[in-house]
């Protein structure tokens, strides 16, 4: 064993010392590249932290721009509730919500501040007070003091000793900026967004008449069985505009309501805009609602919709923003909205997941619209006691969508499906750490000092030559992987890297997302009963659709566009499409108004493909920037004054490294365009006489997706490997190490516990500073 170790040490040390900036590993751990370079990364980080060249990932400071600032602003009501002398549809004096313009316009200032703050966290910007501190203070790792020290230091990024958290710092600031701008600036959620809430029925068997959610405020309930298209259950006939499902312009916040209506159809695969008459907003027609929208039975249990919904005990209602609610009620509403990226249970829900039909809002009387001093678009209806005209229609909640996103119907199926995905993802990630990371590519990137096939061949041959008295350097499973990787030609190894990369990313997404779903449902929802803590209804299954869509129907039938627009998780879709939706709607509406109000709908229909294409392009661009920021926070502090990466030894321009992940996602947009062009070309040249068989179409789509992703993945995965992201091990217990089947060189059964104290947040005071932004929990 000592001979083998000496041989490998000599070979590895000579290779490593060819890059002067990287010290050779110690003799006893030389061949465990992952352990050595993780220690190297942490050494570089702590040296940068001590010399004040990097700022730690601090909570709450780093959350200000991404979460605290937008949530605080959204808790300020943008509408004032005013009573009128007009009798409304409830038989009482109509109350209206009038927009407070100064608060509404303040959103642009808040948006600018959160962009500045998040940029300061990622790349470092001069803060209030400016200055970098004195030279002596910087050398002591304390920075400046008093007025000489600002919140941010130019050129100083935020990072962590944990590579995954360092990557997450960039992702958090990027997504916090995109989602903050959508919710604060572009979306107008206070005006039109509503969520589904529930309360105990006020009458009926076993009901004490008290609502578990508190008093209903500003809500629309589903409390009447006899509601139909022409009546609301209290004997009052609806107006023609209500019966047709349209609301006259001015009776609702047309600018933002149109946005939410189009959100469900603008980029839903077909790219079609929601049909609407000129000057009106299309809303769902109120259909017949019963309290038994379809019964199911399994092992003697019966339920409607799913087994967790009790329509006999609860009544469900749409809750708009609680303008007259307490601070805690507004905070609860805002937190729920801010954490619902895909919009499950909200009116802005994406079309990919099973969604409830949005409510029908009754129009305001003409007397209010004509006599009010503000413009009609600034006036919204307000119903303090709810209105039983627009039910939460669970009867129209689908089990799956055209993109094959499914919702569970039983607790048993939900638990088993999520546990199965979590288990498989856990084992896949564990296998990745004991197999793929034998390839130096996943440790140092494509241009590290150890390249294929020298290291893998030496490792495999040294392990194979060991005898019974001298055990192998590698456990059996890892040894088999090393032999396989060493035997592959360059093109084969490149393809294996693509498979490992996709498997690792998918496993991480499934593991984290489904573990969070189980935590929300069982721990927070059922065990702790959290329903009023900014998370909405947690103990009902319809809130937890599947993470991904159907692979066959999306990818093989629709190609690359279906891969990203139908199969992928769609978690960031609302935020990515928000900017284009906002500006396009206003440009089209402004052009229609300038031309006298005519042709607005025709213009939208005529340009729907252009708008959908523009949305897709901007979405891919923003996704690229989002991922590039993650790589930036992992690598920026490792670049010395000569432009050399202290960990990988590369001399690379930082902007070029930043542009690579952006280039990957831009290339996906180009791939969608290229494939669409090829489909049109094939249809014109082949299919006029006969239709291509379905198996041939699917084969062509599958091959195009495979070749395009494989040919472009280097721009994203190379950046992830350089950043050290794959040095992170997300599994606390390594099953393969515990069984003695796998492990990195030199590891055995006793190395099954994979976490250390760097994964635990620690209290940080910033060198004894009294400044609040230098205190908190260091991640």
XYZ file of C-alpha atoms in Angstrom:
779
model
C 0.000 0.000 0.000
C 2.846 2.362 0.838
C 4.450 1.707 -2.572
C 1.205 2.494 -4.358
C 0.692 5.649 -2.372
C 4.247 6.808 -3.023
C 3.852 6.212 -6.751
C 0.605 8.145 -6.922
C 2.024 10.886 -4.725
C 5.034 11.334 -6.984
C 2.892 11.428 -10.150
C 0.287 13.751 -8.698
C 2.779 16.088 -7.026
C 4.786 16.565 -10.210
C 1.610 17.420 -12.092
C 0.341 19.820 -9.473
C 3.585 21.695 -9.032
C 3.464 22.630 -12.708
C 1.016 25.302 -11.531
C 2.956 27.341 -8.937
C -0.138 28.892 -7.326
C -1.534 25.505 -6.283
C 0.337 23.741 -3.466
C 0.762 19.960 -3.784
C -1.499 17.914 -1.520
C -0.031 16.306 1.605
C 1.328 12.789 1.164
C -1.452 11.047 3.110
C -4.318 12.745 1.237
C -2.701 13.456 -2.101
C -5.017 11.349 -4.225
C -8.270 12.616 -2.646
C -8.679 15.589 -4.933
C -12.096 16.589 -3.583
C -10.891 16.826 0.017
C -7.689 18.624 -0.928
C -9.287 21.268 -3.123
C -12.160 21.834 -0.720
C -9.522 22.617 1.920
C -7.739 24.836 -0.615
C -10.963 26.712 -1.394
C -11.641 27.315 2.285
C -8.079 28.424 2.897
C -8.365 31.002 0.100
C -11.732 32.177 1.442
C -10.560 32.655 5.029
C -7.420 34.434 3.853
C -9.592 36.804 1.781
C -11.948 37.254 4.727
C -9.065 38.096 7.074
C -7.631 40.658 4.632
C -11.086 42.173 3.990
C -11.184 41.147 0.335
C -14.509 39.333 0.650
C -17.594 39.881 2.768
C -19.246 36.913 4.479
C -22.732 35.705 3.617
C -24.465 37.417 6.553
C -28.071 37.113 7.656
C -29.972 39.477 7.821
C -27.803 41.934 5.848
C -27.772 39.916 2.609
C -31.560 39.442 2.789
C -32.412 43.143 2.817
C -32.547 43.678 -0.934
C -33.930 40.263 -1.860
C -36.626 39.853 0.795
C -36.927 42.411 3.582
C -37.173 45.609 1.520
C -39.790 44.437 -1.043
C -41.872 42.720 1.643
C -41.802 45.846 3.849
C -42.930 48.020 0.940
C -45.719 45.635 -0.077
C -47.074 45.723 3.485
C -47.933 49.404 2.947
C -51.439 49.603 1.412
C -51.459 51.283 -1.977
C -55.256 51.695 -1.870
C -57.526 53.595 0.496
C -61.001 52.245 1.218
C -63.695 54.906 0.742
C -67.468 54.607 1.245
C -69.846 55.990 -1.414
C -73.540 56.836 -1.412
C -74.274 54.300 -4.145
C -75.979 51.021 -3.189
C -73.808 48.119 -4.363
C -74.583 44.537 -5.362
C -74.736 43.443 -1.708
C -77.550 45.858 -0.902
C -75.236 48.013 1.193
C -73.412 51.224 0.400
C -70.709 50.489 -2.121
C -67.159 50.792 -0.855
C -64.311 51.310 -3.270
C -60.522 51.140 -3.210
C -58.840 54.290 -4.524
C -55.174 54.101 -5.363
C -52.821 56.320 -3.412
C -50.639 57.595 -6.204
C -47.633 58.690 -4.181
C -47.225 55.212 -2.696
C -47.828 53.614 -6.073
C -45.131 55.728 -7.713
C -42.749 55.060 -4.836
C -42.379 51.527 -6.211
C -39.832 52.781 -8.749
C -37.634 54.121 -5.963
C -37.952 50.881 -4.006
C -37.117 48.907 -7.143
C -33.998 50.981 -7.768
C -32.835 50.552 -4.163
C -33.254 46.771 -4.175
C -31.335 46.529 -7.476
C -28.527 48.648 -6.004
C -28.486 46.648 -2.780
C -28.295 43.248 -4.472
C -25.570 44.460 -6.820
C -23.662 45.651 -3.784
C -23.904 42.200 -2.202
C -22.740 40.404 -5.364
C -20.107 42.646 -6.949
C -19.559 45.328 -4.332
C -20.660 48.913 -4.842
C -19.675 52.097 -2.993
C -22.014 52.365 -0.025
C -23.370 55.291 1.904
C -20.355 57.020 3.362
C -18.121 55.518 0.661
C -14.503 54.835 1.428
C -12.555 51.627 1.878
C -11.140 52.439 5.271
C -7.520 53.070 6.108
C -4.757 50.837 4.802
C -3.900 49.620 8.300
C -7.504 48.729 9.053
C -7.853 46.807 5.798
C -4.663 44.877 6.512
C -6.072 43.917 9.907
C -9.269 42.659 8.273
C -11.447 45.285 9.941
C -12.105 47.723 7.097
C -12.828 51.369 7.778
C -14.671 52.838 10.715
C -17.160 55.588 11.246
C -18.004 57.765 8.247
C -15.141 56.317 6.200
C -16.864 52.941 5.980
C -19.909 52.300 3.798
C -22.295 49.405 3.553
C -20.462 48.014 0.545
C -16.877 48.072 -0.654
C -16.251 48.428 -4.363
C -15.101 45.159 -5.926
C -15.692 43.052 -2.802
C -18.119 40.207 -3.360
C -20.060 38.052 -0.905
C -19.066 34.400 -0.449
C -19.014 31.517 2.009
C -16.679 28.745 3.110
C -19.360 26.349 1.832
C -19.179 26.348 -1.965
C -22.921 25.708 -2.364
C -23.802 28.668 -0.135
C -21.334 30.866 -2.009
C -23.112 29.918 -5.235
C -26.484 30.447 -3.543
C -25.486 33.987 -2.554
C -25.356 34.994 -6.201
C -28.520 33.094 -7.065
C -30.391 34.657 -4.166
C -29.458 38.202 -5.131
C -30.224 37.567 -8.788
C -33.618 36.018 -8.173
C -34.361 38.486 -5.380
C -33.871 41.309 -7.883
C -36.029 39.692 -10.583
C -38.850 38.659 -8.238
C -38.652 41.898 -6.275
C -39.078 43.964 -9.439
C -41.972 41.748 -10.556
C -43.868 41.990 -7.267
C -43.026 45.618 -6.479
C -42.812 47.348 -9.874
C -44.308 45.315 -12.724
C -47.029 43.054 -11.344
C -49.418 45.363 -9.481
C -50.269 42.490 -7.148
C -51.915 44.625 -4.473
C -54.552 45.623 -6.991
C -55.547 42.325 -8.562
C -53.829 39.319 -6.969
C -56.007 37.079 -4.777
C -55.339 33.900 -2.877
C -57.561 31.040 -1.785
C -58.411 31.039 1.908
C -60.756 28.980 4.016
C -62.872 29.334 7.147
C -65.205 27.098 9.088
C -68.733 27.315 7.769
C -70.980 29.587 9.818
C -73.861 27.142 9.671
C -74.227 23.408 9.262
C -73.484 20.220 11.116
C -70.577 20.345 13.486
C -69.804 24.002 12.826
C -69.726 26.469 15.679
C -69.966 29.464 13.408
C -66.485 30.744 14.159
C -63.956 30.999 11.403
C -60.611 29.335 11.960
C -59.006 31.983 9.815
C -60.591 34.902 11.696
C -63.201 37.229 10.287
C -63.554 37.320 6.527
C -62.335 40.619 5.167
C -62.445 41.781 1.592
C -63.097 38.250 0.310
C -65.148 36.367 -2.257
C -66.621 33.117 -0.915
C -68.071 29.909 -2.281
C -70.826 29.675 0.280
C -73.916 28.962 -1.867
C -74.902 25.760 -3.633
C -77.430 27.444 -5.896
C -75.113 29.883 -7.583
C -75.335 29.649 -11.345
C -74.497 31.702 -14.371
C -77.479 34.018 -13.964
C -77.790 34.276 -10.185
C -75.612 34.540 -7.126
C -77.720 32.566 -4.664
C -79.435 35.515 -2.998
C -82.110 36.069 -5.616
C -80.339 38.881 -7.420
C -79.859 38.601 -11.183
C -76.485 39.548 -12.524
C -75.994 42.244 -15.099
C -75.234 41.349 -18.692
C -71.592 42.156 -18.230
C -71.435 39.724 -15.298
C -73.257 36.974 -17.170
C -70.929 37.225 -20.148
C -67.890 37.083 -17.908
C -66.658 40.529 -18.898
C -66.177 43.635 -16.822
C -66.500 47.082 -18.249
C -63.255 48.975 -18.488
C -62.724 51.049 -15.372
C -64.614 48.730 -13.036
C -61.408 46.859 -12.265
C -57.765 47.806 -12.434
C -57.549 47.219 -16.157
C -53.808 47.671 -16.495
C -52.853 45.061 -13.953
C -55.872 42.792 -14.293
C -55.063 42.353 -17.953
C -51.566 41.350 -16.989
C -52.772 38.565 -14.724
C -55.251 37.326 -17.287
C -52.619 37.206 -19.987
C -50.151 35.531 -17.676
C -52.100 32.313 -17.980
C -52.117 32.380 -21.791
C -49.340 34.574 -23.121
C -46.606 31.988 -23.053
C -48.364 28.731 -22.278
C -46.919 26.654 -25.043
C -49.220 27.916 -27.773
C -48.175 31.523 -27.203
C -51.751 32.761 -27.558
C -53.013 35.864 -25.858
C -56.190 35.761 -23.825
C -59.149 36.762 -25.939
C -60.731 39.961 -24.790
C -63.072 42.482 -26.300
C -61.693 45.955 -26.906
C -61.578 47.911 -23.684
C -62.641 44.956 -21.552
C -60.935 42.354 -19.421
C -61.732 38.704 -20.043
C -62.555 36.793 -16.891
C -63.740 33.271 -16.222
C -67.471 32.745 -16.513
C -69.122 31.781 -13.252
C -70.264 28.196 -13.668
C -72.502 26.058 -11.493
C -70.848 25.251 -8.196
C -71.777 22.321 -6.012
C -70.158 21.112 -2.841
C -69.458 17.678 -4.346
C -67.428 18.346 -7.511
C -66.786 14.649 -8.127
C -66.530 11.829 -5.604
C -63.741 9.264 -5.454
C -63.291 6.172 -3.379
C -60.227 4.224 -2.328
C -60.178 1.509 0.365
C -63.508 2.678 1.765
C -62.540 6.350 1.934
C -64.480 8.908 -0.099
C -63.433 12.415 -0.979
C -64.044 15.292 -3.348
C -61.197 16.923 -5.301
C -58.692 15.272 -2.949
C -59.020 13.663 0.442
C -57.670 16.667 2.350
C -60.408 19.097 1.231
C -63.480 19.118 3.473
C -66.148 21.156 1.686
C -68.716 20.312 4.345
C -66.622 21.845 7.106
C -64.901 24.708 5.300
C -65.939 27.359 2.856
C -63.249 28.666 0.543
C -63.009 32.255 -0.637
C -60.783 34.520 -2.677
C -58.910 37.003 -0.515
C -57.576 40.188 -2.142
C -55.009 42.370 -0.458
C -56.350 43.283 3.029
C -56.212 47.078 2.787
C -58.013 47.563 6.123
C -56.360 44.593 7.805
C -53.815 44.757 10.580
C -50.100 44.832 9.906
C -49.880 41.099 10.642
C -52.724 40.305 8.245
C -51.037 42.259 5.485
C -47.699 40.639 6.277
C -49.314 37.199 6.121
C -50.796 37.958 2.691
C -47.550 39.442 1.337
C -45.358 36.635 2.662
C -47.629 34.022 1.114
C -47.566 35.805 -2.234
C -43.818 36.456 -2.120
C -43.077 32.770 -1.477
C -45.483 31.440 -4.147
C -43.280 31.556 -7.239
C -45.510 29.328 -9.378
C -48.688 30.798 -7.890
C -50.444 27.649 -6.642
C -53.662 28.876 -5.025
C -53.287 32.377 -6.473
C -54.896 34.166 -9.388
C -51.502 34.580 -11.078
C -50.867 30.815 -11.133
C -48.923 29.664 -14.185
C -50.817 27.564 -16.720
C -48.367 24.660 -16.415
C -49.644 23.488 -13.017
C -53.235 22.513 -12.095
C -54.875 25.849 -11.270
C -58.205 27.081 -9.989
C -60.267 29.298 -12.321
C -59.963 32.934 -11.229
C -62.931 34.740 -9.684
C -65.459 36.886 -11.502
C -65.454 40.403 -10.071
C -68.748 42.335 -10.263
C -68.490 45.748 -11.922
C -68.741 49.042 -10.135
C -71.880 51.089 -10.756
C -71.599 53.660 -13.518
C -72.485 56.445 -11.077
C -69.260 55.811 -9.161
C -67.124 55.720 -12.288
C -68.554 58.930 -13.696
C -68.621 60.926 -10.464
C -65.201 59.943 -9.081
C -62.347 62.399 -9.334
C -59.617 59.778 -9.870
C -59.447 58.046 -13.224
C -61.505 54.818 -13.443
C -58.375 52.656 -13.664
C -57.449 53.784 -10.139
C -60.717 52.612 -8.551
C -61.398 49.018 -7.502
C -64.431 47.447 -5.782
C -64.196 46.576 -2.104
C -66.374 44.047 -0.253
C -65.744 44.003 3.490
C -68.024 41.008 4.173
C -67.365 38.933 1.079
C -69.626 38.333 -1.886
C -71.084 34.880 -2.721
C -71.060 35.488 -6.460
C -67.663 34.107 -7.467
C -67.012 30.705 -5.872
C -63.681 28.955 -5.541
C -64.501 26.383 -8.180
C -62.760 23.174 -7.129
C -64.997 21.404 -9.654
C -62.788 22.859 -12.392
C -59.460 22.047 -10.757
C -57.778 19.527 -13.099
C -55.775 16.543 -11.945
C -53.106 17.321 -14.539
C -52.357 19.877 -17.242
C -51.446 19.612 -20.895
C -47.799 19.780 -19.813
C -48.519 16.781 -17.529
C -47.909 18.471 -14.201
C -49.942 16.398 -11.735
C -51.422 17.055 -8.331
C -51.810 14.294 -5.729
C -55.255 13.224 -4.521
C -54.424 11.098 -1.475
C -51.971 11.582 1.347
C -50.637 8.087 0.777
C -49.880 8.644 -2.908
C -48.373 12.053 -2.139
C -46.111 10.629 0.560
C -45.011 7.575 -1.440
C -44.318 9.495 -4.652
C -42.325 12.192 -2.871
C -40.385 9.709 -0.744
C -39.549 7.649 -3.817
C -38.212 10.692 -5.652
C -36.283 11.827 -2.572
C -34.735 8.379 -2.061
C -33.676 7.997 -5.682
C -32.308 11.550 -5.750
C -30.410 10.987 -2.505
C -28.773 7.818 -3.817
C -28.010 9.481 -7.152
C -26.254 12.383 -5.425
C -24.344 9.990 -3.192
C -23.295 7.982 -6.251
C -22.202 11.201 -7.950
C -19.848 12.040 -5.069
C -18.104 8.644 -5.222
C -17.976 8.288 -9.007
C -18.158 11.473 -11.101
C -15.815 13.362 -8.783
C -13.048 10.901 -9.607
C -12.856 12.918 -12.810
C -10.786 16.063 -12.070
C -13.152 17.995 -14.338
C -15.791 18.095 -11.565
C -13.186 19.313 -9.070
C -11.271 22.022 -10.928
C -13.082 22.589 -14.197
C -11.976 21.936 -17.772
C -8.540 23.579 -17.524
C -7.292 22.349 -14.176
C -3.787 20.901 -13.715
C -5.088 17.307 -13.838
C -6.613 16.294 -17.140
C -7.975 13.107 -18.644
C -6.663 10.494 -19.104
C -3.434 10.790 -17.076
C -4.885 10.988 -13.584
C -7.746 8.517 -14.073
C -5.489 5.994 -15.812
C -2.907 6.191 -13.037
C -5.566 5.883 -10.379
C -7.291 2.913 -12.029
C -4.067 1.041 -12.785
C -2.662 1.623 -9.288
C -5.865 0.372 -7.666
C -6.011 -2.657 -9.974
C -2.428 -3.691 -9.183
C -3.071 -3.910 -5.436
C -2.960 -7.336 -3.820
C -4.869 -8.888 -0.948
C -2.152 -7.827 1.457
C -2.231 -4.319 0.030
C -5.865 -3.227 -0.348
C -7.073 -1.125 -3.246
C -6.905 2.640 -3.026
C -10.546 2.741 -4.174
C -13.615 0.811 -2.981
C -15.061 -1.571 -5.610
C -17.820 0.659 -7.018
C -15.568 3.684 -7.326
C -12.842 1.511 -8.828
C -15.231 0.283 -11.507
C -16.198 3.890 -12.290
C -12.547 4.944 -12.484
C -11.785 2.122 -14.912
C -14.793 3.010 -17.045
C -13.944 6.709 -17.185
C -10.282 5.984 -17.906
C -11.206 3.685 -20.805
C -13.450 6.207 -22.530
C -12.208 8.183 -25.509
C -12.370 11.984 -25.197
C -15.779 12.200 -26.880
C -17.134 9.425 -24.656
C -15.846 11.091 -21.491
C -17.396 14.368 -22.624
C -20.759 12.644 -23.072
C -20.437 10.966 -19.658
C -19.825 14.384 -18.141
C -23.049 15.623 -19.721
C -25.005 12.725 -18.213
C -23.410 13.181 -14.791
C -24.125 16.923 -14.887
C -27.782 16.540 -15.834
C -28.267 13.772 -13.271
C -26.651 15.803 -10.510
C -28.703 18.944 -11.223
C -31.995 17.028 -11.479
C -31.292 15.056 -8.306
C -30.549 18.210 -6.362
C -33.757 19.874 -7.571
C -35.956 16.878 -6.757
C -34.365 16.313 -3.352
C -34.655 19.895 -2.134
C -38.099 20.655 -3.621
C -39.879 17.497 -2.530
C -38.284 17.542 0.922
C -39.659 21.070 1.314
C -43.113 19.944 0.136
C -43.210 17.172 2.742
C -42.012 19.596 5.424
C -44.719 22.103 4.540
C -47.535 19.551 4.422
C -46.745 17.278 7.370
C -44.670 19.420 9.740
C -45.865 22.978 9.219
C -49.389 22.185 8.027
C -50.584 19.139 9.950
C -48.311 19.059 12.976
C -47.822 22.737 13.781
C -50.985 23.981 12.056
C -49.324 26.949 10.315
C -52.021 28.615 8.230
C -51.624 32.216 9.306
C -47.866 32.573 9.068
C -47.316 33.804 5.548
C -47.594 30.415 3.855
C -51.277 30.011 2.995
C -53.133 26.710 3.253
C -50.471 24.080 3.928
C -52.370 20.901 4.808
C -54.257 20.391 1.528
C -52.745 18.431 -1.337
C -53.869 20.613 -4.234
C -51.197 23.115 -3.182
C -48.403 20.664 -4.104
C -48.239 19.914 -7.837
C -45.367 17.899 -9.272
C -42.046 19.634 -9.869
C -41.594 18.607 -13.520
C -43.959 17.922 -16.380
C -44.200 14.911 -18.661
C -40.962 14.047 -20.450
C -42.425 12.212 -23.448
C -45.256 14.609 -24.241
C -43.142 17.724 -23.866
C -39.675 16.789 -25.096
C -40.408 14.154 -27.748
C -43.492 15.895 -29.100
C -42.320 19.521 -28.856
C -38.531 19.333 -28.879
C -36.240 21.846 -27.172
C -39.057 24.350 -26.612
C -41.006 21.626 -24.804
C -37.929 20.693 -22.756
C -37.654 24.189 -21.292
C -41.237 25.437 -21.579
C -43.166 22.299 -20.656
C -41.002 19.724 -18.912
C -38.676 21.917 -16.808
C -39.883 22.999 -13.358
C -41.159 26.491 -14.345
C -40.498 27.883 -10.871
C -39.200 31.229 -12.162
C -41.568 31.660 -15.090
C -43.681 34.478 -13.636
C -40.624 36.546 -12.752
C -38.816 35.912 -16.028
C -41.786 36.907 -18.206
C -42.821 39.898 -16.082
C -40.745 42.697 -17.694
C -41.850 41.940 -21.255
C -45.462 41.494 -20.192
C -45.419 44.844 -18.417
C -43.885 46.907 -21.204
C -45.618 45.187 -24.106
C -49.067 45.621 -22.557
C -48.428 49.304 -21.996
C -47.008 49.875 -25.437
C -49.933 48.117 -27.115
C -52.524 49.807 -24.911
C -50.824 53.163 -25.432
C -50.871 52.700 -29.199
C -54.523 51.707 -29.054
C -55.376 54.757 -26.959
C -53.473 57.026 -29.329
C -55.464 55.651 -32.253
C -58.765 56.324 -30.526
C -59.106 53.068 -28.586
C -59.667 50.831 -31.556
C -57.651 47.883 -32.768
C -56.107 47.017 -29.418
C -57.174 43.396 -29.449
C -56.382 43.016 -33.123
C -52.899 44.385 -32.517
C -52.337 41.904 -29.720
C -53.529 38.994 -31.819
C -51.467 40.096 -34.793
C -48.286 40.327 -32.718
C -48.835 37.426 -30.338
C -46.027 35.329 -31.842
C -43.628 38.259 -31.663
C -44.548 38.918 -28.043
C -44.202 35.241 -27.098
C -40.816 35.057 -28.822
C -39.646 38.211 -27.056
C -40.798 36.833 -23.718
C -38.905 33.604 -24.330
C -35.727 35.478 -25.302
C -35.789 37.704 -22.215
C -36.600 34.731 -19.971
C -33.539 32.825 -21.201
C -31.378 35.940 -20.871
C -32.457 36.545 -17.273
C -31.928 32.881 -16.442
C -28.394 33.119 -17.790
C -27.623 36.189 -15.695
C -29.106 34.470 -12.639
C -26.781 31.460 -12.952
C -23.774 33.596 -13.885
C -24.131 35.517 -10.617
C -23.813 32.223 -8.727
C -20.495 31.479 -10.406
C -19.324 35.043 -9.807
C -19.732 34.901 -6.027
C -17.810 31.608 -5.924
C -14.807 32.748 -7.945
C -14.409 36.540 -7.716
C -12.508 36.510 -4.398
C -10.114 33.833 -5.733
C -8.749 36.053 -8.531
C -5.493 37.779 -7.581
C -4.151 41.065 -8.920
C -2.599 39.267 -11.903
C -5.941 37.797 -12.968
C -5.015 34.273 -11.864
C -7.472 31.970 -10.129
C -5.692 30.889 -6.936
C -7.548 27.570 -6.941
C -7.524 26.383 -10.547
C -4.468 28.261 -11.761
C -6.301 29.681 -14.771
C -5.767 33.168 -16.153
C -9.212 34.181 -17.353
C -11.062 37.421 -17.866
C -13.831 37.606 -15.268
C -16.319 39.038 -17.748
C -15.677 36.142 -20.120
C -16.375 33.726 -17.280
C -19.553 35.623 -16.468
C -20.685 35.535 -20.099
C -20.433 31.743 -20.477
C -23.550 30.797 -18.438
C -25.419 33.620 -20.147
C -24.307 32.188 -23.478
C -25.661 28.760 -22.550
C -29.185 30.020 -21.970
C -29.099 32.331 -24.979
C -28.080 29.313 -27.049
C -31.164 27.479 -25.788
C -33.332 30.247 -27.201
C -31.455 30.041 -30.491
C -31.933 26.278 -30.453
C -35.690 26.679 -30.092
C -35.702 29.069 -33.067
C -33.513 26.769 -35.167
C -35.665 23.735 -34.442
C -38.863 25.630 -35.232
C -37.333 26.674 -38.572
C -36.307 23.091 -39.328
C -39.805 21.822 -38.517
C -41.347 24.333 -40.928
C -38.800 23.380 -43.575
C -39.500 19.659 -43.197
C -43.247 20.174 -43.217
C -43.083 22.145 -46.449
C -40.761 19.730 -48.223
C -42.016 16.348 -46.980
C -45.459 16.468 -45.468
C -47.517 18.081 -48.255
C -47.902 14.606 -49.780
C -47.841 12.439 -46.663
C -47.664 12.817 -42.894
C -44.473 11.783 -41.148
C -45.009 8.896 -38.718
C -45.169 9.865 -35.072
C -42.195 7.713 -34.089
C -40.017 9.502 -36.626
C -41.069 12.942 -35.354
C -40.337 11.925 -31.783
C -36.979 10.472 -32.738
C -36.020 13.663 -34.519
C -37.105 15.852 -31.596
C -35.304 13.670 -29.074
C -32.064 13.622 -31.063
C -32.128 17.375 -31.594
C -32.625 18.039 -27.865
C -29.879 15.571 -26.928
C -27.343 16.921 -29.427
C -28.092 20.583 -28.705
C -27.901 20.250 -24.928
C -24.752 18.132 -25.119
C -23.091 20.574 -27.487
C -23.838 23.649 -25.388
C -23.787 22.413 -21.790
C -20.080 23.234 -21.391
C -20.857 26.938 -21.081
C -22.901 26.350 -17.921
C -21.294 23.246 -16.379
C -17.741 24.503 -16.910
C -18.643 27.554 -14.845
C -20.162 25.366 -12.115
C -17.088 23.132 -11.939
C -14.706 26.102 -11.802
C -16.763 27.606 -8.995
C -16.310 24.484 -6.859
C -20.040 23.768 -6.699
C -19.482 20.015 -7.039
C -17.175 20.000 -4.036
C -20.322 20.341 -1.950
C -21.878 17.090 -0.726
C -25.607 17.504 -0.047
C -26.029 14.084 1.578
C -25.225 14.018 5.313
C -24.868 10.203 5.380
C -23.095 8.480 2.498
C -24.802 5.133 1.944
C -22.185 3.882 -0.506
C -19.347 4.713 1.866
C -21.177 3.126 4.794
C -21.596 -0.102 2.802
C -17.962 -0.036 1.737
C -18.883 0.176 -1.947
C -17.703 3.634 -2.854
C -15.658 6.586 -1.810
C -12.928 8.910 -2.910
C -9.334 7.651 -2.777
C -8.292 6.874 0.756
C -11.834 6.861 2.166
C -13.457 3.901 3.895
C -16.530 2.881 5.872
C -15.680 5.278 8.666
C -16.065 8.277 6.377
C -19.854 7.922 6.023
C -20.652 11.206 7.837
C -20.141 13.985 5.297
C -21.034 17.220 7.092
C -18.734 19.422 9.134
C -19.034 22.632 11.108
C -18.765 24.779 7.984
C -22.369 23.823 7.207
C -23.597 25.298 10.504
C -24.322 29.053 10.708
C -22.138 30.905 13.191
C -22.481 34.266 14.910
C -20.406 36.975 13.238
C -19.593 40.338 14.789
C -17.254 41.723 12.127
C -14.108 42.205 14.168
C -15.939 43.770 17.109
C -17.619 46.394 14.963
C -20.755 48.120 16.210
C -22.206 48.532 12.704
C -25.382 46.512 12.283
C -24.568 45.408 8.723
C -21.421 43.659 9.955
C -23.293 41.604 12.521
C -25.440 38.534 12.070
C -25.266 34.847 11.293
C -22.498 33.888 8.895
C -23.627 31.209 6.505
